[in-house]
Tab-separated table of C-alpha atoms in Angstrom:
chain	number	residue	atom	x	y	z
A	1	UNK	CA	50.612	-11.874	31.426
A	2	UNK	CA	50.665	-15.434	30.245
A	3	UNK	CA	49.117	-15.873	26.832
A	4	UNK	CA	47.887	-19.244	25.666
A	5	UNK	CA	49.921	-20.719	22.833
A	6	UNK	CA	46.819	-21.644	20.891
A	7	UNK	CA	44.334	-18.823	21.070
A	8	UNK	CA	40.701	-19.750	21.248
A	9	UNK	CA	39.040	-19.844	17.848
A	10	UNK	CA	35.377	-19.402	17.027
A	11	UNK	CA	33.913	-20.858	13.860
A	12	UNK	CA	30.620	-20.920	12.007
A	13	UNK	CA	29.488	-22.153	8.603
A	14	UNK	CA	26.213	-21.057	7.026
A	15	UNK	CA	24.638	-21.333	3.586
A	16	UNK	CA	24.519	-18.295	1.276
A	17	UNK	CA	21.008	-17.183	2.171
A	18	UNK	CA	19.905	-13.773	3.335
A	19	UNK	CA	17.821	-15.298	6.113
A	20	UNK	CA	21.035	-16.515	7.758
A	21	UNK	CA	21.926	-12.946	8.701
A	22	UNK	CA	20.499	-13.232	12.223
A	23	UNK	CA	22.647	-16.367	12.820
A	24	UNK	CA	25.771	-14.587	11.505
A	25	UNK	CA	25.128	-11.485	13.620
A	26	UNK	CA	24.444	-13.616	16.661
A	27	UNK	CA	27.726	-15.498	16.159
A	28	UNK	CA	29.780	-12.306	15.764
A	29	UNK	CA	28.196	-10.589	18.765
A	30	UNK	CA	28.572	-13.628	21.045
A	31	UNK	CA	32.180	-14.190	19.954
A	32	UNK	CA	33.140	-10.542	20.420
A	33	UNK	CA	31.449	-10.406	23.827
A	34	UNK	CA	33.283	-13.531	24.917
A	35	UNK	CA	36.524	-11.771	23.959
A	36	UNK	CA	35.459	-8.760	26.072
A	37	UNK	CA	35.237	-6.278	23.211
A	38	UNK	CA	33.308	-3.097	23.929
A	39	UNK	CA	29.967	-2.484	22.293
A	40	UNK	CA	31.233	0.130	19.830
A	41	UNK	CA	33.887	-2.200	18.485
A	42	UNK	CA	31.334	-5.004	18.330
A	43	UNK	CA	29.046	-2.786	16.254
A	44	UNK	CA	31.881	-1.900	13.860
A	45	UNK	CA	32.876	-5.554	13.409
A	46	UNK	CA	29.275	-6.699	13.036
A	47	UNK	CA	28.592	-4.068	10.371
A	48	UNK	CA	31.771	-4.902	8.417
A	49	UNK	CA	31.019	-8.636	8.527
A	50	UNK	CA	27.423	-8.150	7.390
A	51	UNK	CA	28.525	-5.951	4.504
A	52	UNK	CA	31.038	-8.602	3.475
A	53	UNK	CA	28.301	-11.244	3.570
A	54	UNK	CA	25.928	-9.121	1.506
A	55	UNK	CA	28.645	-8.925	-1.134
A	56	UNK	CA	29.251	-12.663	-1.080
A	57	UNK	CA	25.556	-13.420	-1.457
A	58	UNK	CA	25.077	-10.797	-4.170
A	59	UNK	CA	28.329	-11.073	-6.126
A	60	UNK	CA	30.272	-14.253	-5.391
A	61	UNK	CA	27.516	-16.797	-5.831
A	62	UNK	CA	25.334	-16.800	-8.931
A	63	UNK	CA	21.672	-16.305	-8.067
A	64	UNK	CA	20.017	-19.527	-6.854
A	65	UNK	CA	23.343	-21.361	-6.564
A	66	UNK	CA	23.797	-22.979	-3.193
A	67	UNK	CA	27.067	-22.384	-1.413
A	68	UNK	CA	28.590	-21.869	1.984
A	69	UNK	CA	30.185	-19.043	3.934
A	70	UNK	CA	32.737	-19.982	6.603
A	71	UNK	CA	33.664	-17.713	9.493
A	72	UNK	CA	36.728	-17.998	11.659
A	73	UNK	CA	37.368	-15.522	14.477
A	74	UNK	CA	40.232	-15.230	16.885
A	75	UNK	CA	42.113	-12.698	18.980
A	76	UNK	CA	45.820	-12.479	18.298
A	77	UNK	CA	48.273	-9.867	19.584
A	78	UNK	CA	45.547	-7.367	20.456
A	79	UNK	CA	43.917	-7.808	17.071
A	80	UNK	CA	40.467	-9.231	16.526
A	81	UNK	CA	40.706	-11.234	13.315
A	82	UNK	CA	37.753	-12.428	11.278
A	83	UNK	CA	38.301	-14.615	8.228
A	84	UNK	CA	35.403	-15.103	5.854
A	85	UNK	CA	35.631	-17.721	3.144
A	86	UNK	CA	33.295	-18.567	0.290
A	87	UNK	CA	33.545	-20.838	-2.725
A	88	UNK	CA	31.895	-18.586	-5.274
A	89	UNK	CA	33.383	-16.552	-8.115
A	90	UNK	CA	36.481	-14.496	-7.360
A	91	UNK	CA	35.320	-11.208	-5.908
A	92	UNK	CA	37.949	-8.656	-5.021
A	93	UNK	CA	36.535	-5.780	-2.957
A	94	UNK	CA	39.268	-3.517	-4.341
A	95	UNK	CA	37.712	-3.884	-7.789
A	96	UNK	CA	34.684	-1.882	-6.637
A	97	UNK	CA	34.866	1.846	-7.199
A	98	UNK	CA	34.739	3.966	-4.048
A	99	UNK	CA	31.598	6.056	-3.720
A	100	UNK	CA	31.781	9.839	-4.010
A	101	UNK	CA	30.703	10.808	-0.508
A	102	UNK	CA	30.550	14.497	-1.358
A	103	UNK	CA	28.173	14.227	-4.313
A	104	UNK	CA	24.787	15.924	-4.145
A	105	UNK	CA	21.685	13.776	-3.728
A	106	UNK	CA	20.896	13.651	-7.457
A	107	UNK	CA	24.413	12.501	-8.322
A	108	UNK	CA	24.926	10.029	-5.523
A	109	UNK	CA	25.573	6.541	-6.894
A	110	UNK	CA	23.996	3.524	-5.263
A	111	UNK	CA	26.986	1.162	-5.107
A	112	UNK	CA	30.282	0.846	-3.265
A	113	UNK	CA	29.065	1.790	0.186
A	114	UNK	CA	29.427	-1.674	1.717
A	115	UNK	CA	33.120	-1.902	0.917
A	116	UNK	CA	33.636	1.664	2.076
A	117	UNK	CA	32.085	0.624	5.421
A	118	UNK	CA	34.326	-2.444	5.699
A	119	UNK	CA	37.462	-0.416	5.083
A	120	UNK	CA	36.398	2.429	7.366
A	121	UNK	CA	35.213	0.358	10.295
A	122	UNK	CA	38.043	-2.193	10.310
A	123	UNK	CA	41.780	-1.460	10.558
A	124	UNK	CA	42.864	-3.966	7.921
A	125	UNK	CA	40.977	-5.596	5.038
A	126	UNK	CA	42.821	-8.184	2.961
A	127	UNK	CA	41.507	-10.318	0.138
A	128	UNK	CA	42.882	-13.422	-1.562
A	129	UNK	CA	41.575	-15.986	-4.016
A	130	UNK	CA	42.657	-19.565	-4.463
A	131	UNK	CA	41.056	-21.973	-6.949
A	132	UNK	CA	40.827	-24.705	-4.319
A	133	UNK	CA	39.986	-22.645	-1.277
A	134	UNK	CA	37.913	-19.901	-2.909
A	135	UNK	CA	37.656	-16.283	-1.773
A	136	UNK	CA	39.151	-15.384	1.570
A	137	UNK	CA	38.578	-12.036	3.202
A	138	UNK	CA	40.573	-11.300	6.342
A	139	UNK	CA	39.578	-8.259	8.371
A	140	UNK	CA	41.302	-7.048	11.508
A	141	UNK	CA	40.209	-4.687	14.235
A	142	UNK	CA	42.921	-3.344	16.509
A	143	UNK	CA	41.865	-3.659	20.101
A	144	UNK	CA	43.236	-1.325	22.743
A	145	UNK	CA	45.607	0.655	20.541
A	146	UNK	CA	43.779	3.535	18.988
A	147	UNK	CA	41.570	2.186	16.274
A	148	UNK	CA	39.689	2.990	13.169
A	149	UNK	CA	37.265	5.693	12.162
A	150	UNK	CA	34.340	4.139	13.928
A	151	UNK	CA	35.817	4.696	17.377
A	152	UNK	CA	37.333	8.089	16.750
A	153	UNK	CA	34.045	9.705	15.791
A	154	UNK	CA	31.672	8.735	18.547
B	1	UNK	CA	11.815	-5.430	10.832
B	2	UNK	CA	8.373	-3.916	11.317
B	3	UNK	CA	6.765	-0.822	9.901
B	4	UNK	CA	3.786	1.245	10.972
B	5	UNK	CA	2.507	4.010	8.756
B	6	UNK	CA	0.564	6.871	10.238
B	7	UNK	CA	-0.914	9.490	7.934
B	8	UNK	CA	-1.065	12.876	9.623
B	9	UNK	CA	-2.857	15.181	7.210
B	10	UNK	CA	-0.637	15.348	4.107
B	11	UNK	CA	2.376	13.763	5.810
B	12	UNK	CA	2.990	10.021	6.120
B	13	UNK	CA	5.010	9.024	9.163
B	14	UNK	CA	6.723	5.649	8.771
B	15	UNK	CA	7.846	4.222	12.095
B	16	UNK	CA	10.343	1.434	11.577
B	17	UNK	CA	11.612	-1.016	14.157
B	18	UNK	CA	14.191	-3.793	14.080
B	19	UNK	CA	17.024	-4.266	11.616
B	20	UNK	CA	17.205	-2.794	8.119
B	21	UNK	CA	19.568	-5.133	6.292
B	22	UNK	CA	19.800	-6.889	2.942
B	23	UNK	CA	16.995	-9.259	3.868
B	24	UNK	CA	14.546	-6.620	5.147
B	25	UNK	CA	15.410	-3.561	3.012
B	26	UNK	CA	13.265	-4.783	0.061
B	27	UNK	CA	10.172	-4.741	2.338
B	28	UNK	CA	10.883	-1.157	3.346
B	29	UNK	CA	11.401	-0.231	-0.302
B	30	UNK	CA	8.079	-1.808	-1.251
B	31	UNK	CA	6.171	0.159	1.402
B	32	UNK	CA	7.864	3.446	0.530
B	33	UNK	CA	7.173	2.887	-3.165
B	34	UNK	CA	3.512	2.215	-2.372
B	35	UNK	CA	3.284	5.547	-0.566
B	36	UNK	CA	4.917	7.423	-3.417
B	37	UNK	CA	2.794	5.781	-6.081
B	38	UNK	CA	-0.346	6.771	-4.168
B	39	UNK	CA	0.941	10.354	-4.170
B	40	UNK	CA	1.885	10.475	-0.513
B	41	UNK	CA	5.055	12.430	-1.207
B	42	UNK	CA	5.708	14.045	2.160
B	43	UNK	CA	7.344	11.356	4.223
B	44	UNK	CA	8.886	11.254	7.694
B	45	UNK	CA	10.759	8.097	8.667
B	46	UNK	CA	11.167	7.564	12.392
B	47	UNK	CA	14.137	5.301	13.211
B	48	UNK	CA	13.570	5.267	16.959
B	49	UNK	CA	13.511	1.476	17.223
B	50	UNK	CA	16.072	0.726	14.514
B	51	UNK	CA	19.281	-0.648	15.998
B	52	UNK	CA	21.008	-1.459	12.735
B	53	UNK	CA	21.052	-0.346	9.121
B	54	UNK	CA	23.294	-1.758	6.405
B	55	UNK	CA	24.349	-0.274	3.076
B	56	UNK	CA	21.388	-2.152	1.573
B	57	UNK	CA	19.066	-0.101	3.786
B	58	UNK	CA	20.838	3.130	2.882
B	59	UNK	CA	20.417	2.331	-0.814
B	60	UNK	CA	16.646	2.166	-0.321
B	61	UNK	CA	16.646	5.559	1.418
B	62	UNK	CA	18.757	7.099	-1.329
B	63	UNK	CA	16.455	5.772	-4.049
B	64	UNK	CA	13.404	7.018	-2.112
B	65	UNK	CA	14.906	10.471	-1.576
B	66	UNK	CA	15.687	10.772	-5.295
B	67	UNK	CA	12.190	9.698	-6.290
B	68	UNK	CA	10.547	12.092	-3.820
B	69	UNK	CA	12.669	14.953	-5.082
B	70	UNK	CA	11.636	14.125	-8.644
B	71	UNK	CA	7.974	14.280	-7.554
B	72	UNK	CA	8.554	17.512	-5.635
B	73	UNK	CA	7.891	15.799	-2.343
B	74	UNK	CA	10.114	15.706	0.719
B	75	UNK	CA	11.730	13.214	3.040
B	76	UNK	CA	12.649	13.825	6.667
B	77	UNK	CA	14.391	11.369	8.986
B	78	UNK	CA	14.279	11.422	12.769
B	79	UNK	CA	15.371	9.746	16.004
B	80	UNK	CA	18.467	7.968	14.735
B	81	UNK	CA	20.181	5.862	17.374
B	82	UNK	CA	23.919	6.675	17.822
B	83	UNK	CA	25.269	3.712	15.853
B	84	UNK	CA	22.722	4.198	13.073
B	85	UNK	CA	23.758	7.863	12.883
B	86	UNK	CA	27.384	6.753	12.685
B	87	UNK	CA	26.606	4.655	9.600
B	88	UNK	CA	24.781	7.622	8.002
B	89	UNK	CA	27.785	9.840	8.686
B	90	UNK	CA	30.212	7.268	7.316
B	91	UNK	CA	28.183	7.130	4.102
B	92	UNK	CA	28.139	10.925	3.800
B	93	UNK	CA	24.351	10.783	4.184
B	94	UNK	CA	24.161	13.377	6.957
B	95	UNK	CA	24.952	15.994	4.290
B	96	UNK	CA	22.199	14.958	1.883
B	97	UNK	CA	19.365	14.028	4.264
B	98	UNK	CA	17.426	16.231	6.668
B	99	UNK	CA	17.789	14.556	10.049
B	100	UNK	CA	15.987	15.626	13.231
B	101	UNK	CA	16.192	14.619	16.868
B	102	UNK	CA	12.436	14.253	17.303
B	103	UNK	CA	9.420	13.404	15.175
B	104	UNK	CA	7.779	16.709	16.129
B	105	UNK	CA	10.717	18.689	14.781
B	106	UNK	CA	10.653	16.685	11.548
B	107	UNK	CA	6.896	17.245	11.160
B	108	UNK	CA	7.231	20.982	11.743
B	109	UNK	CA	9.868	21.295	9.050
B	110	UNK	CA	8.321	19.340	6.186
């Protein structure tokens, strides 16, 4: 099948406010639908993206500081790629301790779940920081070749 | 997100609809805290109309469950939509919460 040399890209920029979540979700769902992804994969991607955004709003930008979050989505070689960029403080998701999923209720810690979701629901999660460009999180979902936890446990 | 609270004898049934995410979870937390502070410590949360819950929403449920346990109350969850259940499972929450298919079953077992 002929593949276009320049795949279609989908982009959105919003400010770092919690009330932009509906706009972000709407963008991800519409983009994924346009790329013919099934609803389970759309849910996984949407959840991972929202968790990433919660982290950016909570950790990357100091409270009350205005900033932006840029989204770039494309489909490349059967991979759905979403790049999320912000210009806040460096925030490496790998620096967050993984939650103990086996702990009893009393011992369960509150943090770390969002990053656990991102890593479980997506097939690849990569982070980089650049002083000029800021934080960049690139997450990939493999389409049509197996897939991550989210699909295997329906 | 919307919430309706229905007190059935000693049990408070909280029916939630919409999305429980970082922007709406604090409202849910506020309502649940109000119940607990007025000594309504037997709580059923019905998720029938909840299509999405984020880790922020799960944090509220975890904090509520801990507080209810401390006060010797109980928390039951019911009618989780498939994707919402998937998020609970991913978080390991299906092992620490009592989850029921229907509100009736949850009410019978509280």
